[in-house]
Structures are given as structure tokens and as C-alpha cells.
Short mmCIF file of C-alpha atoms and ligand atoms in Angstrom, two decimals:
data_model
loop_
_atom_site.label_atom_id
_atom_site.label_comp_id
_atom_site.label_asym_id
_atom_site.label_seq_id
_atom_site.Cartn_x
_atom_site.Cartn_y
_atom_site.Cartn_z
CA MET A 1 100.36 91.94 72.26
CA THR A 2 100.32 95.55 73.47
CA TYR A 3 97.27 96.66 75.44
CA ILE A 4 96.03 100.24 75.28
CA PHE A 5 93.13 100.65 77.67
CA GLY A 6 91.13 103.82 78.32
CA ASN A 7 89.35 104.34 81.63
CA TRP A 8 86.62 106.95 81.11
CA LYS A 9 85.87 106.96 84.87
CA MET A 10 82.83 109.22 85.56
CA TYR A 11 84.01 111.94 83.17
CA LEU A 12 81.34 111.56 80.45
CA THR A 13 77.57 111.66 80.06
CA LEU A 14 75.80 109.03 77.95
CA GLU A 15 75.64 111.44 75.01
CA GLU A 16 79.33 112.33 75.31
CA SER A 17 80.26 108.65 75.62
CA LEU A 18 78.37 107.76 72.44
CA SER A 19 79.89 110.62 70.53
CA LEU A 20 83.40 109.57 71.66
CA ALA A 21 82.62 105.95 70.69
CA GLN A 22 81.51 107.07 67.23
CA SER A 23 84.81 108.90 66.75
CA LEU A 24 86.78 105.86 67.93
CA ALA A 25 84.91 103.43 65.69
CA ASP A 26 87.13 104.42 62.74
CA MET A 27 90.36 104.61 64.74
CA SER A 28 93.14 102.60 63.19
CA VAL A 29 94.49 100.01 65.60
CA PRO A 30 97.92 98.62 64.63
CA ASP A 31 98.39 94.84 64.38
CA GLY A 32 99.39 93.38 67.70
CA VAL A 33 97.54 96.05 69.67
CA GLN A 34 94.45 95.41 71.77
CA ALA A 35 92.53 98.64 72.39
CA CYS A 36 89.67 98.76 74.89
CA VAL A 37 87.66 101.50 76.59
CA PHE A 38 85.94 101.37 79.97
CA PRO A 39 82.82 103.62 79.88
CA SER A 40 80.37 104.19 82.72
CA MET A 41 77.93 101.33 83.44
CA ILE A 42 75.14 103.47 81.96
CA ALA A 43 76.98 103.79 78.64
CA MET A 44 78.79 100.46 78.42
CA HIS A 45 76.27 98.50 76.36
CA SER A 46 75.54 101.29 73.83
CA VAL A 47 79.27 102.02 73.46
CA GLN A 48 79.86 98.32 72.87
CA GLU A 49 77.23 98.31 70.10
CA SER A 50 78.73 101.40 68.58
CA LEU A 51 82.24 99.90 68.58
CA ALA A 52 81.18 96.42 67.39
CA GLY A 53 83.34 95.41 64.41
CA SER A 54 85.95 98.10 65.19
CA GLY A 55 89.39 97.35 66.61
CA CYS A 56 88.35 98.62 70.03
CA GLY A 57 86.69 96.51 72.73
CA VAL A 58 84.74 97.55 75.80
CA GLY A 59 85.09 96.77 79.49
CA VAL A 60 83.65 97.76 82.86
CA GLN A 61 85.30 99.83 85.57
CA HIS A 62 84.35 97.51 88.42
CA VAL A 63 82.14 94.52 89.21
CA ALA A 64 80.31 93.01 92.13
CA TRP A 65 81.64 89.74 93.50
CA THR A 66 78.43 87.73 93.34
CA PRO A 67 76.68 86.78 90.05
CA ARG A 68 73.10 87.91 90.77
CA GLY A 69 70.58 88.50 93.53
CA ALA A 70 69.41 91.13 96.00
CA TYR A 71 72.39 93.51 95.71
CA THR A 72 70.99 96.99 95.10
CA GLY A 73 73.16 99.15 92.92
CA GLU A 74 75.62 96.45 91.91
CA ILE A 75 76.47 94.89 88.52
CA SER A 76 78.23 91.56 88.47
CA ALA A 77 81.04 90.17 86.33
CA PHE A 78 78.54 87.64 84.96
CA ILE A 79 76.05 90.35 83.88
CA ALA A 80 78.79 92.63 82.52
CA LYS A 81 80.14 89.82 80.36
CA GLU A 82 76.67 88.92 79.07
CA ALA A 83 76.16 92.59 78.12
CA GLY A 84 79.32 92.62 75.97
CA SER A 85 82.20 93.50 78.28
CA ALA A 86 85.50 91.89 77.42
CA TYR A 87 87.43 93.09 80.48
CA ALA A 88 86.85 94.41 84.00
CA LEU A 89 89.07 96.71 86.02
CA VAL A 90 89.41 95.32 89.54
CA GLY A 91 90.79 97.27 92.50
CA HIS A 92 91.35 100.59 90.74
CA SER A 93 92.93 103.02 93.21
CA GLU A 94 89.81 105.22 93.19
CA ARG A 95 87.72 102.21 94.25
CA ARG A 96 90.25 101.36 96.97
CA HIS A 97 90.94 104.85 98.30
CA ILE A 98 87.68 106.74 97.74
CA PHE A 99 85.14 103.92 98.11
CA GLY A 100 87.02 101.82 100.63
CA GLU A 101 87.53 98.59 98.67
CA THR A 102 89.84 96.30 100.62
CA ASN A 103 92.26 93.64 99.41
CA ASP A 104 89.63 91.07 100.43
CA ASP A 105 86.99 92.78 98.25
CA VAL A 106 89.45 92.86 95.37
CA ARG A 107 90.12 89.16 95.78
CA LYS A 108 86.39 88.29 95.73
CA LYS A 109 85.87 90.41 92.61
CA LEU A 110 88.80 88.75 90.87
CA GLU A 111 87.36 85.33 91.70
CA ALA A 112 83.99 86.45 90.31
CA CYS A 113 85.65 87.52 87.05
CA MET A 114 87.52 84.22 86.78
CA GLU A 115 84.33 82.23 87.45
CA SER A 116 82.41 84.27 84.84
CA GLY A 117 85.14 84.03 82.21
CA LEU A 118 85.61 87.80 82.22
CA ALA A 119 89.22 88.96 81.72
CA ALA A 120 90.32 90.95 84.76
CA VAL A 121 92.75 93.85 85.02
CA LEU A 122 94.03 93.82 88.59
CA CYS A 123 95.06 97.37 89.51
CA ILE A 124 97.78 97.83 92.11
CA GLY A 125 99.74 100.84 93.27
CA GLU A 126 101.31 102.51 96.28
CA THR A 127 100.38 105.90 97.73
CA HIS A 128 102.66 108.88 98.13
CA GLU A 129 102.94 108.09 101.86
CA ASP A 130 103.94 104.48 101.12
CA LYS A 131 106.67 105.74 98.84
CA ALA A 132 107.86 108.39 101.31
CA GLN A 133 108.04 105.74 104.05
CA ASP A 134 109.94 103.32 101.82
CA LYS A 135 106.96 100.96 101.80
CA ARG A 136 106.43 100.80 98.05
CA THR A 137 107.29 97.15 97.48
CA TYR A 138 105.72 96.20 100.84
CA ARG A 139 102.38 97.67 99.64
CA LEU A 140 102.57 96.07 96.18
CA LYS A 141 103.66 92.71 97.61
CA LYS A 142 100.66 92.68 99.91
CA GLN A 143 98.21 93.65 97.14
CA LEU A 144 99.63 90.97 94.83
CA MET A 145 99.71 88.27 97.49
CA LYS A 146 96.12 88.85 98.62
CA ALA A 147 94.91 88.93 95.02
CA LEU A 148 96.89 86.10 93.47
CA HIS A 149 97.82 83.47 96.06
CA GLY A 150 95.89 80.32 95.10
CA LEU A 151 93.72 82.15 92.55
CA SER A 152 92.42 79.79 89.92
CA GLN A 153 92.97 81.48 86.59
CA ASP A 154 90.07 80.39 84.45
CA ALA A 155 89.98 83.68 82.52
CA PRO A 156 92.77 85.96 81.30
CA LEU A 157 94.41 88.09 83.96
CA LEU A 158 96.33 91.32 83.46
CA ILE A 159 97.93 93.65 85.99
CA ALA A 160 97.95 97.44 85.84
CA TYR A 161 100.60 99.16 87.95
CA GLU A 162 99.26 102.61 88.76
CA PRO A 163 101.10 104.54 91.47
CA VAL A 164 98.41 106.59 93.22
CA TRP A 165 100.71 109.65 93.28
CA ALA A 166 100.95 109.55 89.46
CA ILE A 167 97.21 109.41 88.69
CA SER A 168 95.68 112.69 87.52
CA GLY A 169 92.56 114.01 89.26
CA SER A 170 92.33 111.66 92.26
CA GLY A 171 96.08 111.22 92.81
CA GLY A 172 99.10 113.48 92.65
CA GLY A 173 99.42 113.64 88.85
CA GLU A 174 103.22 113.49 89.29
CA ALA A 175 104.97 111.84 86.33
CA CYS A 176 106.55 108.47 87.05
CA LEU A 177 109.78 108.32 85.09
CA PRO A 178 110.00 105.51 82.50
CA ALA A 179 113.17 104.14 84.14
CA ASP A 180 111.30 103.92 87.46
CA VAL A 181 108.35 102.22 85.70
CA GLN A 182 110.72 99.69 84.12
CA ASP A 183 112.36 98.89 87.48
CA ILE A 184 109.10 98.34 89.29
CA HIS A 185 107.53 96.35 86.42
CA GLY A 186 110.58 94.06 86.44
CA TRP A 187 110.09 93.60 90.18
CA ILE A 188 106.33 92.93 89.72
CA ARG A 189 107.03 90.36 87.01
CA THR A 190 109.33 88.42 89.36
CA GLU A 191 106.85 88.71 92.21
CA VAL A 192 103.92 87.50 90.07
CA ALA A 193 105.95 84.45 88.95
CA GLN A 194 105.57 83.11 92.52
CA TYR A 195 101.82 82.76 91.97
CA THR A 196 101.45 81.69 88.34
CA ASP A 197 103.49 80.25 85.52
CA LYS A 198 101.43 82.21 82.97
CA ASP A 199 102.95 85.26 81.30
CA ILE A 200 100.80 88.02 82.82
CA PRO A 201 100.78 91.32 80.89
CA ILE A 202 101.71 94.29 83.10
CA LEU A 203 100.27 97.66 82.03
CA TYR A 204 101.39 101.03 83.32
CA GLY A 205 98.96 103.81 84.26
CA GLY A 206 99.31 107.30 85.71
CA SER A 207 99.14 110.57 83.75
CA VAL A 208 99.85 108.87 80.43
CA ASN A 209 99.29 111.16 77.46
CA GLN A 210 100.15 111.36 73.78
CA GLY A 211 103.47 113.02 74.64
CA ASN A 212 104.83 110.37 77.01
CA ALA A 213 103.05 107.14 75.93
CA ALA A 214 105.85 105.94 73.64
CA SER A 215 108.47 106.34 76.40
CA TYR A 216 106.58 103.89 78.63
CA ILE A 217 105.78 101.46 75.81
CA ALA A 218 109.52 101.34 75.00
CA CYS A 219 110.23 99.77 78.44
CA ASP A 220 110.92 96.01 78.23
CA ASP A 221 108.53 95.03 81.00
CA VAL A 222 105.64 97.31 80.01
CA SER A 223 102.99 95.34 78.10
CA GLY A 224 100.61 98.25 77.64
CA LEU A 225 98.99 101.33 79.15
CA LEU A 226 95.93 102.15 81.22
CA VAL A 227 95.03 105.73 80.33
CA GLY A 228 92.56 107.87 82.28
CA SER A 229 91.78 111.46 81.34
CA ALA A 230 93.70 111.42 78.01
CA SER A 231 91.46 108.54 76.86
CA THR A 232 88.36 110.76 76.98
CA HIS A 233 89.46 112.68 73.87
CA ALA A 234 89.32 110.73 70.59
CA ASP A 235 92.33 112.50 69.18
CA SER A 236 94.67 111.87 72.10
CA PHE A 237 93.52 108.25 72.62
CA ALA A 238 93.99 107.51 68.89
CA LYS A 239 97.48 109.06 69.04
CA ILE A 240 98.38 106.93 72.07
CA VAL A 241 97.13 103.81 70.27
CA ALA A 242 99.16 104.80 67.20
CA SER A 243 102.32 105.41 69.27
CA THR A 244 102.69 101.70 70.10
C1 PEP B 301 93.70 105.88 85.96
O1 PEP B 301 93.13 106.35 86.94
O2 PEP B 301 93.51 104.71 85.62
C2 PEP B 301 94.61 106.75 85.23
C3 PEP B 301 95.64 106.20 84.70
O3 PEP B 301 94.29 108.08 85.20
P1 PEP B 301 95.11 109.27 84.50
O4 PEP B 301 95.65 108.76 83.20
O5 PEP B 301 94.11 110.37 84.31
O6 PEP B 301 96.20 109.64 85.44
#
């Protein structure tokens, strides 16, 4: 299975999200490809209704770690799943670096997804400083260990490797070369094998567009892509899905 996931972040209004969903409803999704978009919380349910019966699923960009209660402003994995989400992003670099989510928060959110039966996409990635200081694998090792050691996997788990320096908008937007992506995905695969005997899909994300998507997909250890800004245009997202 190849996963092509689109993170709409906070780029779109409700109206724009619904219009994009309507365009994607007819998108052709090749066999063996799982497409999914991650709209804002405001739009998620309506987008899910609009895409029902299409080849494209819907997920949420983050979740709270507790199922329900007095938690103003939060939406839990349990509620997101009940409202039609198939996946949740957990620990996206913008949550970690802009909103201060720690490895402990990420772990609690992953556990909440597993308990709710919501498939989780654990996002990991090093910063430019980590890379400059030769701490790339140190950072990734720590993120993986805190997230996965002893985690009971009651729902599907995927990993998205997104170097912060390669993400457009919030990061550096610097292209990560496919050979570099392959090397690090191979390393992640070996690292993850310490924590689980399941075959965990590893997606790549960071300035993916219709021009470079195929070069990442061609890498042996890349199981799919997490696409940010290029996923907010029906044409480019459909081309990325078709390039698999
Ligand atoms: C992301 O933030 O998940 C992402 C991959 O963004 P972009 O494709 O815009 O770099």
C-alpha cells in the first residue's frame, strides 16, 4: 500500500475546504493507494461527508489525549473517530515547535489514538540546528523511543519523517534529496524494529510537490508521502496521487 496524505493545516476556510473536497471527490486513486486529507477541525466532518464513497479518506491534524470531559478547546481521538476520521496526525512539527508539544504529550496522544482505535501518523523530524550539530539521529532516536517503547498497538500506526528544515512555510522549505530520504528511512525502519515486529509504513514529508513526488516514492523505504501546501490545490494533489 502507498499512502498519499494531504495536510491542509490552517490554509483553508470552510468554504474553500468544501470546494476542494468536491473537486477531489472524482479524483482517480490508483489501486494500492490510500489517499487521505487532513482538513481543519471545523471542516473535517463536512469534508468527510463530501468525500464519502470516493477513494479519499479524511483525518484530523491533532487530537487531545483524553476521551472527553472539561477540556476547553480540545477534540479527542475518540470524538474524531466517531465523527468520521480514519487517521490522526500526532506530533506534527508545527505542534511541537510552535505550540510546544513535548515527547510526553505526543506519547499520551498516541496512546489515546490506540485506545480509540484511530490510526495514528506519528510525525518525527530533526531541526536545522540538530542537523548542523550532527544530532539528527540522536533527535529521531529520542522521538521514536519516547513514542514507541512499550506502546500497545491496538490501532494501525504509521510514521511520517518530516525534517523541519524541509517543510515549507513553518520550516526551511529546503529540498531533502531522495537519496538522503532513503538513507534515513532505512535507518528509521531498523530503529522502529526494536519496538514492534509489525511492518510500520514510513511516509516522507517536506516540500513534496507534483514535480518531485515520484522521486521520493521510488525510494525502497518510502511507503508514502505527507504533503502540506501542494495538497491544498486539487490539481497538484491529484497529480501527486497519480504519480505513485
Ligand atoms: C507538512 O507540514 O506536513 C508538510 C509536509 O508541509 P509542506 O509539504 O508544505 O512542506
